[in-house]
Every structure is written in C-alpha cells, then in structure tokens.
C-alpha cells in the first residue's frame, strides 16, 4: 500500500485501521482505489478513493458541488420511497472539516462509501440484467426531472455536442499531430462521411423541440451497479458528468455499451454485433418507468443509440490520432481498436434501424 494514499485518505477517515488500498475498477478516466478499513468488533468498512482527472475536469470543486447536490437530492428520494440509501445512492464522504475533497500536491481526491453487495460489469450478462438497467435509467431520469438543472455547473463543455466534436475531429485529422492519419484513412472516412448525422440533435435543440433535462451523460454499462443477489440495477455511479443535457444521450450511451455481444475493445470484429434482443430488453425496462419523455424524444431513441456509438468511436479515433492523451490505454493501438469496435456497432445499427424503430413502437406507452 502506498503510504501517500494512506495520507490522502486520512482526512476522510471515520476511524479504524487502514488495512488495504488497491487499484479498483476499469474506468477510463479517474484513478480509482478501494480502501479497506478495519473497525472495532472485527467489522470492515470500505471506501472508494478517487483522484479526479484534472486534465479532463478543469474545475473539480464545481464538479464535486454538482455531485453533492445531486446525490443529496437522490438520497432524499430513496429515503422517501423507503429504499436502501447505502445501496441505491452514491454517497460522498466529507473530510473532518466538512470538505468534499482533499487537495494534495496539486491533485484533487474525493471519497465515496463503497456500495457493498453489488458490482458493475464490462459486459451485459443477459436480457434480464439489461432490462433492469433500463429500469434504473428510467427511474434516474424520472427522479431528476424534478431537480433544478440551473443549479448545476457544466463540468465538461459541449460534452455530447456531436456537431462540435465532429469539427474538432476534422481539425485533428488535418493537423495529424503524431502522424497516424495515413494508417487510419478508412476509419477517418467512416466518420467523415456521416457528417450530416452529427447536426441532428443540435438542430432539434436549436429549434426548441427537445427539452433540456438533468442527465448523467456517461451511462455506460460499467457505471451501473448490479445487486449480487437480486440482480436489480441498484445505482448509477460515476456522476462526474451529471449536468443539463438531453435524455437521448443517456439512452444512447447505455445501448452503445450494453447492447453488444463483445467488450468495448474486442479486436476480433467477427465477435462484435449489435444485439437487438438486448436492445429490446433495455427498451422494455426503460419504458416500464412510465411516461417521462416527449413523443419526439421517443421517436429519436434509435437515432440516439446510433449517434452516441458514432460519437464514442470518433472520440476514440481522435484520441488515437492525437497520441492517446485522453483515455487510459493498455497498449499502443488500444484506442484504434476501440474505434473500430464502435464502427462495427454503428454499421450494424444502420442495417437494423427499422427493427429498432419497430421495437420502440411496440413498447412505448
Ligand atoms: P471513471 O470515471 O474512471 O470511469 P468510476 O467512477 O466509474 O471511474 O469508477 C470506476 C469503477 O469503480 C466503476 O465502474 C465501479 O465499478 C466502481 N465504483 C465506483 N464507485 C463505486 C462505489 N461507490 N462503490 C463501489 N464501486 C464503485
Ligand atoms: C469514459 O469514465 P468512464 O470510463 O466511465 C468517458 C465516456 C466514454 C467512455 C467510453 C468523462 O467513461 O464519455 O463514453 O469512457 N467519460 C468521460 O468507454 O469522458
Ligand atoms: Mg466510469
């Protein structure tokens, strides 16, 4: 255990003896650790300690302010409904001085209660699990429908502004900073030739036809905690990007990451397929939470799945073209392989678009 991490954790400590601090989870952005503390009477308490990625999150204090506001609101909702707050809400641990972070040698650290008896997965176990994940997003969006988005800061500007992301991508392609553009000409073309899709959500927003809501913005499947026993999707974690947005982003990213037959970085594309039965299960779960979307939002759900997959693939490719400065990678071509994987899913969705539309029609209230 690194002594430094122990020192960083101490202000959050609620007593007991620190037994272990290990790297935890498979997130691409922050440095996550699980802290185990031995308490009295042989009890163990666990925490998540995270170093916030400062090159991505420029204002960690504002970010934590968002998370505290949203989690306190959700906690109240869970309490009112007689739920289990230790499982169903991400809980921020404050320092003894009441701060929501520790600043140590230029870095920001925060601490959460560890959600026990549940875990997140890199790949969906089956339609029933994904159905429950759809229910969880429906519930999350419905609850946050009552939360005042005006009180939140924009933690990453233009996070799902696909139109803007496309322009940035074009710019990177032209600049070709680390000379990788030639080897990915085909991949680059794939994204460039779909330019018109990148303007659609912004167009609807500009015309005032889509409501701005409070959204999670990073609903990938490994940010959903699944209960070990009941298999309920008990909690959405990773709230760094909670801010005003469009419901379509959250539905779309959940489908992108979950309705697939392989891991996000599977290299063998013959194993990567968009899975319509998982899509259907998610839609069923999502709609089971009642009517919280407008007709136009519902109409655009298939498009949302496609455009969020496209956007994610384009972001991976851009990062590859820039020399891997954003996402954590395990080997040099990791981002390129991730991009190809998302491209395969986009192509599948384009082919199966009509079936997606029919599934939405079948389950909408
Ligand atoms: P990143 O922003 O890097 O993706 P996350 O906040 O998603 O980091 O955390 C990484 C992983 O740690 C998650 O995918 C989840 O499995 C796990 N995790 C996060 N918060 C908790 C928590 N409070 N309790 C238990 N596990 C958690
Ligand atoms: C990142 O933080 P993580 O690993 O849950 C990214 C998402 C991407 C995702 C792709 C803040 O999510 O936007 O869709 O990787 N988060 C941020 O796996 O950029
Ligand atoms: Mg995450």
Coordinates of C-alpha atoms and ligand atoms in Angstrom, one line a residue:
X1 CA 0.0 0.0 0.0
X2 CA 1.4 3.4 -0.9
X3 CA 2.0 5.5 2.2
X4 CA 1.0 8.5 0.1
X5 CA -2.5 7.2 -0.5
X6 CA -2.9 6.5 3.2
X7 CA -2.0 10.1 3.9
X8 CA -4.5 11.3 1.4
X9 CA -7.3 9.1 2.8
X10 CA -6.8 10.1 6.4
X11 CA -8.9 13.3 6.4
X12 CA -11.8 11.2 5.1
X13 CA -11.3 8.5 7.8
X14 CA -14.1 7.7 10.2
X15 CA -11.8 5.8 12.5
X16 CA -10.4 2.3 12.4
X17 CA -7.1 1.0 10.9
X18 CA -6.4 1.1 7.2
X19 CA -5.8 -2.4 6.0
X20 CA -5.5 -2.2 2.3
X21 CA -5.6 0.3 -0.6
X22 CA -5.8 -1.2 -4.0
X23 CA -6.4 0.0 -7.6
X24 CA -10.0 -0.7 -8.4
X25 CA -12.4 -0.8 -11.4
X26 CA -11.9 -0.4 -15.1
X27 CA -12.9 3.3 -15.7
X28 CA -11.0 5.1 -18.5
X29 CA -10.8 8.5 -16.7
X30 CA -10.0 8.8 -13.0
X31 CA -7.6 6.8 -10.8
X32 CA -9.8 4.7 -8.5
X33 CA -8.8 2.9 -5.3
X34 CA -10.7 0.7 -2.9
X35 CA -9.8 1.4 0.7
X36 CA -10.5 -1.3 3.4
X37 CA -10.6 -0.2 7.0
X38 CA -10.6 -2.5 10.0
X39 CA -13.1 -1.1 12.5
X40 CA -13.9 -2.3 16.1
X41 CA -15.5 -5.7 16.6
X42 CA -14.0 -7.2 13.6
X43 CA -16.1 -5.1 11.2
X44 CA -14.7 -3.9 7.9
X45 CA -15.7 -0.6 6.2
X46 CA -14.8 0.1 2.6
X47 CA -14.5 3.2 0.6
X48 CA -13.8 4.4 -3.0
X49 CA -11.0 6.9 -3.1
X50 CA -10.5 8.7 -6.4
X51 CA -8.0 11.0 -7.9
X52 CA -10.0 13.3 -10.2
X53 CA -8.5 13.6 -13.7
X54 CA -7.6 17.3 -13.8
X55 CA -6.7 17.5 -17.4
X56 CA -10.3 16.5 -18.2
X57 CA -12.2 18.1 -15.4
X58 CA -10.9 21.7 -15.2
X59 CA -12.9 22.6 -12.1
X60 CA -13.1 19.7 -9.7
X61 CA -14.6 21.9 -7.0
X62 CA -17.6 22.7 -9.2
X63 CA -17.8 19.1 -10.2
X64 CA -18.0 18.0 -6.6
X65 CA -20.5 20.6 -5.9
X66 CA -22.7 19.1 -8.6
X67 CA -22.3 15.6 -7.2
X68 CA -23.1 16.6 -3.7
X69 CA -26.2 18.4 -4.8
X70 CA -27.5 15.6 -7.0
X71 CA -26.6 12.8 -4.5
X72 CA -28.3 14.6 -1.6
X73 CA -31.4 15.0 -3.7
X74 CA -31.4 11.4 -4.7
X75 CA -30.8 10.3 -1.2
X76 CA -34.0 12.2 -0.1
X77 CA -35.9 10.5 -2.9
X78 CA -34.7 7.0 -1.8
X79 CA -35.4 7.7 1.8
X80 CA -39.0 8.8 0.9
X81 CA -39.5 5.7 -1.1
X82 CA -38.3 3.5 1.9
X83 CA -35.2 2.3 -0.1
X84 CA -31.7 1.4 1.0
X85 CA -29.6 4.5 0.8
X86 CA -26.3 2.6 1.2
X87 CA -27.0 0.7 -2.0
X88 CA -29.1 3.0 -4.1
X89 CA -27.2 6.2 -3.9
X90 CA -23.6 7.2 -4.4
X91 CA -22.6 8.8 -1.1
X92 CA -19.9 11.4 -0.8
X93 CA -17.7 11.1 2.3
X94 CA -16.7 14.5 3.6
X95 CA -13.5 15.3 5.5
X96 CA -13.5 16.0 9.2
X97 CA -13.5 19.7 8.2
X98 CA -16.6 19.2 6.1
X99 CA -14.8 19.5 2.7
X100 CA -15.9 17.2 -0.2
X101 CA -12.4 16.8 -1.5
X102 CA -8.7 16.7 -0.4
X103 CA -6.2 18.7 -2.3
X104 CA -2.8 17.1 -2.2
X105 CA 0.3 18.1 -4.2
X106 CA -1.7 19.7 -7.0
X107 CA -4.3 16.8 -7.3
X108 CA -7.9 16.6 -6.2
X109 CA -9.1 13.4 -4.4
X110 CA -12.6 12.5 -3.3
X111 CA -14.1 9.7 -1.4
X112 CA -17.3 7.7 -1.6
X113 CA -18.9 5.0 0.5
X114 CA -18.3 1.6 -1.1
X115 CA -21.5 0.1 -2.4
X116 CA -21.4 -3.4 -0.9
X117 CA -23.2 -6.4 -2.3
X118 CA -23.3 -5.1 -5.8
X119 CA -20.8 -4.7 -8.7
X120 CA -20.5 -3.4 -12.2
X121 CA -19.7 -5.4 -15.3
X122 CA -17.9 -4.8 -18.5
X123 CA -20.4 -6.7 -20.5
X124 CA -24.1 -7.5 -20.0
X125 CA -24.9 -10.9 -18.5
X126 CA -28.2 -11.3 -20.4
X127 CA -31.5 -9.6 -21.3
X128 CA -32.9 -9.7 -17.7
X129 CA -29.9 -7.8 -16.3
X130 CA -30.1 -5.3 -19.1
X131 CA -33.9 -4.9 -18.6
X132 CA -33.1 -3.9 -15.0
X133 CA -30.5 -1.5 -16.2
X134 CA -33.1 0.1 -18.4
X135 CA -35.4 0.4 -15.5
X136 CA -32.7 2.1 -13.5
X137 CA -32.1 4.7 -16.1
X138 CA -35.8 5.4 -16.4
X139 CA -36.0 5.9 -12.7
X140 CA -32.9 8.1 -12.6
X141 CA -34.2 10.3 -15.4
X142 CA -37.7 10.5 -13.8
X143 CA -36.4 11.5 -10.4
X144 CA -34.0 14.1 -11.8
X145 CA -36.9 15.5 -13.8
X146 CA -37.8 17.3 -10.5
X147 CA -34.3 18.6 -9.9
X148 CA -33.4 22.1 -10.9
X149 CA -30.7 21.9 -13.5
X150 CA -30.0 25.6 -13.2
X151 CA -28.1 24.9 -10.0
X152 CA -25.5 22.7 -11.8
X153 CA -22.2 23.6 -13.4
X154 CA -21.2 22.4 -16.9
X155 CA -18.3 20.1 -15.9
X156 CA -17.1 19.4 -19.5
X157 CA -18.2 22.0 -22.0
X158 CA -20.0 20.6 -25.1
X159 CA -19.6 17.1 -23.8
X160 CA -22.2 15.5 -26.1
X161 CA -22.2 18.2 -28.7
X162 CA -21.6 15.8 -31.6
X163 CA -21.5 18.6 -34.1
X164 CA -18.7 20.4 -32.3
X165 CA -16.9 17.1 -31.7
X166 CA -17.1 16.4 -35.5
X167 CA -15.4 19.8 -36.2
X168 CA -12.7 19.1 -33.6
X169 CA -12.2 15.6 -35.2
X170 CA -11.8 17.2 -38.7
X171 CA -9.3 19.6 -37.2
X172 CA -7.2 16.8 -35.7
X173 CA -7.3 14.9 -39.0
X174 CA -5.9 17.9 -40.8
X175 CA -3.3 18.6 -38.1
X176 CA -2.3 15.0 -37.9
X177 CA -0.1 15.7 -34.8
X178 CA 1.5 12.3 -34.4
X179 CA 1.4 11.2 -38.0
X180 CA -1.1 8.4 -37.6
X181 CA -3.7 9.6 -40.1
X182 CA -2.4 7.7 -43.1
X183 CA -2.7 4.3 -41.3
X184 CA -6.3 5.1 -40.4
X185 CA -7.6 6.5 -43.7
X186 CA -10.6 4.1 -43.8
X187 CA -11.6 4.8 -40.2
X188 CA -11.4 8.5 -40.7
X189 CA -13.5 8.3 -43.9
X190 CA -16.2 6.3 -41.9
X191 CA -16.7 9.2 -39.6
X192 CA -16.4 12.0 -42.2
X193 CA -19.0 10.5 -44.5
X194 CA -21.6 10.6 -41.7
X195 CA -21.3 14.3 -41.1
X196 CA -24.9 15.1 -41.5
X197 CA -25.9 12.9 -38.6
X198 CA -23.8 15.0 -36.3
X199 CA -26.1 18.0 -36.7
X200 CA -29.4 16.4 -36.0
X201 CA -29.7 16.6 -32.2
X202 CA -28.3 20.2 -32.2
X203 CA -30.8 21.1 -34.9
X204 CA -33.7 19.9 -32.7
X205 CA -32.3 21.7 -29.7
X206 CA -31.8 25.0 -31.7
X207 CA -35.5 24.7 -32.8
X208 CA -36.5 24.2 -29.2
X209 CA -38.0 20.8 -30.0
X210 CA -36.0 18.8 -27.4
X211 CA -36.2 19.5 -23.7
X212 CA -33.0 20.1 -21.7
X213 CA -33.0 17.9 -18.7
X214 CA -30.6 16.9 -16.0
X215 CA -28.7 13.9 -17.4
X216 CA -26.0 11.5 -16.4
X217 CA -24.1 11.7 -19.7
X218 CA -21.9 8.6 -19.0
X219 CA -24.4 5.8 -18.7
X220 CA -22.1 3.1 -20.0
X221 CA -22.8 -0.3 -18.6
X222 CA -19.9 -0.4 -16.2
X223 CA -21.2 2.6 -14.4
X224 CA -24.3 0.7 -13.3
X225 CA -24.1 -1.3 -10.1
X226 CA -26.0 -4.7 -10.2
X227 CA -27.0 -6.3 -6.9
X228 CA -25.3 -9.6 -6.4
X229 CA -28.4 -11.3 -5.1
X230 CA -31.5 -9.6 -6.6
X231 CA -29.7 -8.6 -9.9
X232 CA -31.5 -5.3 -9.6
X233 CA -29.6 -2.4 -11.2
X234 CA -29.4 -0.6 -7.8
X235 CA -27.3 2.5 -8.6
X236 CA -25.8 4.6 -11.3
X237 CA -22.3 5.7 -10.3
X238 CA -19.7 7.9 -12.0
X239 CA -21.6 11.2 -11.7
X240 CA -18.8 13.4 -12.9
X241 CA -20.7 14.5 -15.9
X242 CA -24.2 15.0 -14.4
X243 CA -25.3 18.3 -15.8
X244 CA -28.0 19.7 -18.1
X245 CA -28.3 17.6 -21.3
X246 CA -30.6 15.6 -23.5
X247 CA -32.3 12.4 -22.4
X248 CA -31.2 10.8 -25.7
X249 CA -27.5 11.0 -24.7
X250 CA -28.2 8.7 -21.7
X251 CA -30.3 6.2 -23.5
X252 CA -27.9 6.2 -26.5
X253 CA -24.8 5.6 -24.4
X254 CA -26.4 2.8 -22.4
X255 CA -27.4 1.0 -25.7
X256 CA -24.0 1.6 -27.2
X257 CA -22.2 0.0 -24.3
X258 CA -24.7 -2.7 -23.4
X259 CA -26.5 -4.0 -26.5
X260 CA -23.4 -5.6 -27.8
X261 CA -22.0 -9.1 -27.9
X262 CA -18.4 -8.2 -27.0
X263 CA -16.2 -6.0 -24.9
X264 CA -15.7 -2.4 -26.0
X265 CA -12.1 -3.2 -27.0
X266 CA -12.7 -6.6 -28.6
X267 CA -10.3 -6.7 -31.6
X268 CA -11.9 -9.6 -33.4
X269 CA -14.8 -7.8 -35.1
X270 CA -16.5 -11.1 -36.1
X271 CA -17.4 -11.3 -32.4
X272 CA -18.8 -7.8 -32.2
X273 CA -22.5 -7.4 -33.0
X274 CA -25.3 -5.0 -32.1
X275 CA -27.7 -7.3 -30.2
X276 CA -31.4 -6.5 -30.9
X277 CA -32.7 -8.7 -28.1
X278 CA -30.6 -6.7 -25.6
X279 CA -31.9 -3.5 -27.2
X280 CA -35.4 -4.8 -26.8
X281 CA -34.9 -5.8 -23.1
X282 CA -33.5 -2.3 -22.3
X283 CA -36.3 -0.5 -24.0
X284 CA -38.8 -2.6 -22.1
X285 CA -37.2 -1.8 -18.8
X286 CA -36.8 1.9 -19.7
X287 CA -40.4 2.3 -20.7
X288 CA -41.6 0.4 -17.6
X289 CA -41.0 3.5 -15.6
X290 CA -43.9 5.4 -17.1
X291 CA -44.3 8.4 -19.3
X292 CA -41.5 10.8 -18.7
X293 CA -40.4 11.5 -22.3
X294 CA -41.9 13.6 -25.0
X295 CA -43.1 12.0 -28.3
X296 CA -40.1 13.5 -30.1
X297 CA -37.6 12.1 -27.6
X298 CA -39.2 8.6 -28.0
X299 CA -39.1 8.9 -31.8
X300 CA -35.4 9.7 -31.7
X301 CA -34.3 6.8 -29.4
X302 CA -33.0 4.6 -32.2
X303 CA -31.1 7.5 -33.6
X304 CA -29.7 8.3 -30.1
X305 CA -28.2 4.8 -29.9
X306 CA -26.5 5.2 -33.3
X307 CA -25.2 8.7 -32.8
X308 CA -23.8 8.0 -29.3
X309 CA -22.0 5.0 -30.7
X310 CA -20.7 7.1 -33.6
X311 CA -19.6 9.9 -31.2
X312 CA -17.8 7.5 -28.9
X313 CA -16.0 5.8 -31.8
X314 CA -15.0 9.2 -33.2
X315 CA -13.7 10.2 -29.8
X316 CA -11.5 7.0 -29.6
X317 CA -10.2 7.6 -33.1
X318 CA -9.4 11.3 -32.3
X319 CA -7.5 10.3 -29.2
X320 CA -5.5 7.8 -31.3
X321 CA -4.7 10.5 -33.8
X322 CA -3.6 12.8 -31.0
X323 CA -1.3 10.3 -29.5
X324 CA -3.6 8.9 -26.7
X325 CA -3.9 11.9 -24.4
X326 CA -7.5 11.4 -23.1
X327 CA -8.4 7.7 -22.4
X328 CA -6.3 5.3 -20.4
X329 CA -4.8 2.7 -22.7
X330 CA -3.2 -0.7 -22.1
X331 CA -1.3 -1.0 -25.4
X332 CA -0.4 1.4 -28.3
X333 CA -3.3 0.6 -30.7
X334 CA -6.0 0.4 -27.9
X335 CA -7.9 3.5 -29.0
X336 CA -7.8 2.5 -32.7
X337 CA -9.3 -0.9 -31.8
X338 CA -11.9 0.7 -29.6
X339 CA -12.8 3.0 -32.5
X340 CA -13.2 0.0 -35.0
X341 CA -15.3 -1.8 -32.5
X342 CA -17.8 1.1 -32.2
X343 CA -17.8 1.5 -36.0
X344 CA -18.9 -2.1 -36.3
X345 CA -21.8 -1.4 -34.0
X346 CA -22.8 1.7 -35.9
X347 CA -22.9 -0.3 -39.2
X348 CA -25.0 -3.0 -37.5
X349 CA -27.4 -0.4 -36.2
X350 CA -27.7 1.2 -39.6
X351 CA -28.6 -2.2 -41.0
X352 CA -31.1 -3.0 -38.3
X353 CA -32.5 0.5 -37.9
X354 CA -36.0 -0.4 -39.0
X355 CA -36.2 -3.2 -36.4
X356 CA -35.1 -0.7 -33.7
X357 CA -37.9 1.6 -34.7
X358 CA -40.4 -1.2 -34.5
X359 CA -39.2 -2.3 -31.0
X360 CA -39.7 1.3 -29.8
X361 CA -43.2 1.4 -31.3
X362 CA -44.1 -1.9 -29.6
X363 CA -43.2 -0.8 -26.1
X364 CA -44.0 2.9 -26.0
X365 CA -46.9 3.7 -23.7
Ligands
LIG1 P1 -14.1 6.5 -14.1 O1 -14.6 7.9 -14.0 O2 -12.7 6.4 -14.2 O3 -14.9 5.7 -15.0 P2 -15.8 5.4 -11.9 O4 -16.3 6.5 -11.0 O5 -16.7 4.9 -13.0 O6 -14.4 6.0 -12.6 O7 -15.3 4.2 -11.0 C1 -14.6 3.1 -11.6 C2 -15.4 1.8 -11.2 O8 -15.4 1.7 -9.8 C3 -16.9 1.8 -11.6 O9 -17.0 1.2 -12.9 C4 -17.5 0.9 -10.5 O10 -17.3 -0.5 -10.8 C5 -16.6 1.2 -9.3 N1 -17.2 2.1 -8.3 C6 -17.3 3.4 -8.5 N2 -17.9 4.0 -7.4 C7 -18.2 3.0 -6.5 C8 -18.8 2.9 -5.2 N3 -19.2 3.9 -4.6 N4 -18.9 1.6 -4.7 C9 -18.5 0.5 -5.3 N5 -17.9 0.5 -6.5 C10 -17.7 1.7 -7.2
LIG2 C1 -15.3 7.3 -20.3 O1 -15.2 7.3 -17.2 P1 -15.7 6.1 -18.0 O2 -14.7 5.1 -18.3 O3 -17.0 5.6 -17.3 C2 -15.9 8.6 -20.9 C3 -17.2 8.4 -21.6 C4 -17.0 7.4 -22.7 C5 -16.4 6.1 -22.2 C6 -16.1 5.1 -23.2 C7 -15.8 11.7 -18.8 O4 -16.2 6.8 -19.4 O5 -17.6 9.6 -22.1 O6 -18.2 7.1 -23.4 O7 -15.2 6.3 -21.4 N1 -16.0 9.6 -19.8 C8 -15.6 10.8 -19.9 O8 -15.8 3.9 -22.6 O9 -15.0 11.2 -20.9
LIG3 MG1 -16.8 5.0 -15.1

